[in-house]
mmCIF file of C-alpha atoms and ligand atoms in Angstrom:
data_model
loop_
_atom_site.group_PDB
_atom_site.id
_atom_site.type_symbol
_atom_site.label_atom_id
_atom_site.label_comp_id
_atom_site.label_asym_id
_atom_site.label_seq_id
_atom_site.Cartn_x
_atom_site.Cartn_y
_atom_site.Cartn_z
ATOM 1 C CA UNK A 1 23.347 7.505 5.641
ATOM 2 C CA UNK A 2 24.379 4.210 5.126
ATOM 3 C CA UNK A 3 21.692 2.192 3.105
ATOM 4 C CA UNK A 4 18.038 1.774 2.794
ATOM 5 C CA UNK A 5 17.048 -0.449 5.904
ATOM 6 C CA UNK A 6 13.958 -1.211 5.242
ATOM 7 C CA UNK A 7 10.370 0.561 3.782
ATOM 8 C CA UNK A 8 7.570 0.808 5.856
ATOM 9 C CA UNK A 9 4.065 -0.397 4.239
ATOM 10 C CA UNK A 10 0.960 0.616 7.267
ATOM 11 C CA UNK A 11 -1.523 -2.648 7.290
ATOM 12 C CA UNK A 12 -4.848 -2.524 8.638
ATOM 13 C CA UNK A 13 -4.239 -6.250 9.969
ATOM 14 C CA UNK A 14 -1.303 -7.549 10.830
ATOM 15 C CA UNK A 15 -2.169 -11.191 10.334
ATOM 16 C CA UNK A 16 -3.672 -10.773 6.252
ATOM 17 C CA UNK A 17 -0.909 -8.894 5.924
ATOM 18 C CA UNK A 18 1.881 -10.622 6.773
ATOM 19 C CA UNK A 19 0.178 -14.088 4.645
ATOM 20 C CA UNK A 20 -0.007 -11.712 1.559
ATOM 21 C CA UNK A 21 3.677 -10.731 1.808
ATOM 22 C CA UNK A 22 4.906 -13.955 3.022
ATOM 23 C CA UNK A 23 2.390 -15.147 -0.686
ATOM 24 C CA UNK A 24 4.095 -11.549 -2.349
ATOM 25 C CA UNK A 25 7.991 -12.393 -1.148
ATOM 26 C CA UNK A 26 7.800 -16.041 -0.897
ATOM 27 C CA UNK A 27 9.511 -16.180 1.884
ATOM 28 C CA UNK A 28 8.212 -15.806 5.866
ATOM 29 C CA UNK A 29 8.318 -12.935 8.283
ATOM 30 C CA UNK A 30 11.659 -13.527 10.162
ATOM 31 C CA UNK A 31 10.518 -11.380 12.830
ATOM 32 C CA UNK A 32 6.926 -10.073 14.792
ATOM 33 C CA UNK A 33 7.693 -7.261 17.094
ATOM 34 C CA UNK A 34 5.033 -5.687 19.468
ATOM 35 C CA UNK A 35 6.113 -1.682 20.165
ATOM 36 C CA UNK A 36 3.968 -1.094 22.929
ATOM 37 C CA UNK A 37 6.008 2.680 23.300
ATOM 38 C CA UNK A 38 4.171 3.533 20.046
ATOM 39 C CA UNK A 39 1.436 0.896 20.052
ATOM 40 C CA UNK A 40 2.068 -1.059 16.687
ATOM 41 C CA UNK A 41 2.995 -4.313 15.886
ATOM 42 C CA UNK A 42 5.571 -5.136 13.234
ATOM 43 C CA UNK A 43 6.580 -7.803 11.023
ATOM 44 C CA UNK A 44 9.645 -7.920 9.328
ATOM 45 C CA UNK A 45 10.627 -9.724 5.724
ATOM 46 C CA UNK A 46 14.200 -9.933 4.167
ATOM 47 C CA UNK A 47 14.625 -10.649 0.628
ATOM 48 C CA UNK A 48 18.752 -10.587 0.093
ATOM 49 C CA UNK A 49 20.080 -6.828 1.356
ATOM 50 C CA UNK A 50 16.350 -5.778 1.530
ATOM 51 C CA UNK A 51 14.143 -5.165 4.270
ATOM 52 C CA UNK A 52 10.404 -4.790 4.223
ATOM 53 C CA UNK A 53 8.862 -3.941 7.883
ATOM 54 C CA UNK A 54 4.448 -4.858 8.076
ATOM 55 C CA UNK A 55 3.147 -1.726 10.978
ATOM 56 C CA UNK A 56 -0.705 -1.651 12.349
ATOM 57 C CA UNK A 57 -1.839 -0.516 15.349
ATOM 58 C CA UNK A 58 -2.961 -2.106 17.758
ATOM 59 C CA UNK A 59 -4.987 0.187 19.132
ATOM 60 C CA UNK A 60 -7.508 2.035 17.697
ATOM 61 C CA UNK A 61 -6.308 5.663 18.029
ATOM 62 C CA UNK A 62 -2.698 4.407 16.968
ATOM 63 C CA UNK A 63 -0.925 6.671 14.358
ATOM 64 C CA UNK A 64 -0.370 3.873 12.126
ATOM 65 C CA UNK A 65 -4.326 2.972 12.762
ATOM 66 C CA UNK A 66 -5.335 6.938 11.568
ATOM 67 C CA UNK A 67 -2.803 7.222 8.571
ATOM 68 C CA UNK A 68 -4.707 4.476 7.227
ATOM 69 C CA UNK A 69 -7.993 6.334 7.750
ATOM 70 C CA UNK A 70 -6.821 9.445 6.644
ATOM 71 C CA UNK A 71 -4.933 7.214 3.636
ATOM 72 C CA UNK A 72 -5.451 4.251 3.035
ATOM 73 C CA UNK A 73 -2.931 1.478 3.147
ATOM 74 C CA UNK A 74 0.282 1.626 1.846
ATOM 75 C CA UNK A 75 3.228 2.915 2.376
ATOM 76 C CA UNK A 76 4.410 4.393 5.076
ATOM 77 C CA UNK A 77 7.841 5.286 5.306
ATOM 78 C CA UNK A 78 11.575 5.177 4.220
ATOM 79 C CA UNK A 79 13.903 3.897 6.726
ATOM 80 C CA UNK A 80 17.800 4.721 6.836
ATOM 81 C CA UNK A 81 20.095 3.317 8.356
ATOM 82 C CA UNK A 82 22.506 5.394 10.264
ATOM 83 C CA UNK A 83 26.467 4.991 12.092
ATOM 84 C CA UNK A 84 25.764 7.764 14.863
ATOM 85 C CA UNK A 85 21.865 8.746 15.280
ATOM 86 C CA UNK A 86 22.019 11.499 17.237
ATOM 87 C CA UNK A 87 25.222 13.143 15.318
ATOM 88 C CA UNK A 88 22.736 12.478 11.736
ATOM 89 C CA UNK A 89 19.344 14.004 13.418
ATOM 90 C CA UNK A 90 21.559 17.915 14.549
ATOM 91 C CA UNK A 91 22.908 17.441 10.949
ATOM 92 C CA UNK A 92 18.982 17.528 9.651
ATOM 93 C CA UNK A 93 18.236 19.592 11.770
ATOM 94 C CA UNK A 94 20.364 21.590 10.959
ATOM 95 C CA UNK A 95 19.228 21.574 7.574
ATOM 96 C CA UNK A 96 16.031 22.015 7.882
ATOM 97 C CA UNK A 97 14.194 19.367 8.346
ATOM 98 C CA UNK A 98 11.315 18.922 10.505
ATOM 99 C CA UNK A 99 11.607 16.832 13.505
ATOM 100 C CA UNK A 100 8.924 14.316 14.775
ATOM 101 C CA UNK A 101 10.123 12.630 17.348
ATOM 102 C CA UNK A 102 12.336 14.481 20.466
ATOM 103 C CA UNK A 103 14.572 12.099 21.213
ATOM 104 C CA UNK A 104 15.866 8.746 19.536
ATOM 105 C CA UNK A 105 13.683 6.313 21.331
ATOM 106 C CA UNK A 106 13.556 1.699 21.270
ATOM 107 C CA UNK A 107 11.774 1.225 17.864
ATOM 108 C CA UNK A 108 11.438 -2.668 16.270
ATOM 109 C CA UNK A 109 14.110 -5.396 15.134
ATOM 110 C CA UNK A 110 17.024 -4.357 17.553
ATOM 111 C CA UNK A 111 17.231 -0.266 16.505
ATOM 112 C CA UNK A 112 16.821 3.530 17.812
ATOM 113 C CA UNK A 113 14.832 5.200 16.041
ATOM 114 C CA UNK A 114 13.815 8.946 14.893
ATOM 115 C CA UNK A 115 11.173 10.115 12.728
ATOM 116 C CA UNK A 116 11.560 13.341 10.509
ATOM 117 C CA UNK A 117 8.032 15.069 9.330
ATOM 118 C CA UNK A 118 7.147 13.770 5.679
ATOM 119 C CA UNK A 119 6.525 17.823 5.036
ATOM 120 C CA UNK A 120 10.327 18.174 4.654
ATOM 121 C CA UNK A 121 11.100 15.562 2.999
ATOM 122 C CA UNK A 122 8.489 15.509 -0.721
ATOM 123 C CA UNK A 123 5.703 13.727 1.387
ATOM 124 C CA UNK A 124 7.711 10.785 2.802
ATOM 125 C CA UNK A 125 8.081 9.824 6.377
ATOM 126 C CA UNK A 126 11.492 9.519 6.931
ATOM 127 C CA UNK A 127 13.144 6.470 9.795
ATOM 128 C CA UNK A 128 16.978 6.827 10.785
ATOM 129 C CA UNK A 129 17.757 3.635 12.146
ATOM 130 C CA UNK A 130 20.615 3.110 14.429
ATOM 131 C CA UNK A 131 21.687 -0.670 14.953
ATOM 132 C CA UNK A 132 22.161 -1.544 18.777
ATOM 133 C CA UNK A 133 25.617 -3.093 19.665
HETATM 134 ZN ZN1 ZN B 201 10.311 1.947 9.950
#
């Protein structure tokens, strides 16, 4: 693990949330990106070395919509930057963490991503991400 790449926040309405976080962080979102394979739209903010990702479902039965239905809006995941996502996935599975993804796939912000179940990480969804070069 290299560092925390970003913190993901589940939001119901991307426009409203983006406007609110532009005020909160006093900076504009640097990227808005839809990830069609996940049925989500994301908005990214950079503050110093840190990033915040707002994520909303683009359909009513998307995973983020279901999450918000159950738990409300809020912190959704912590994403860790890794150098070699395949090696890190193998390592974490061997340590007993429960994968959600089948294999790394292309996520938002030019990254390959892979998710581990919150049950195996004290209630926090874990995202691994590796920059696509
Ligand atoms: Zn993320």
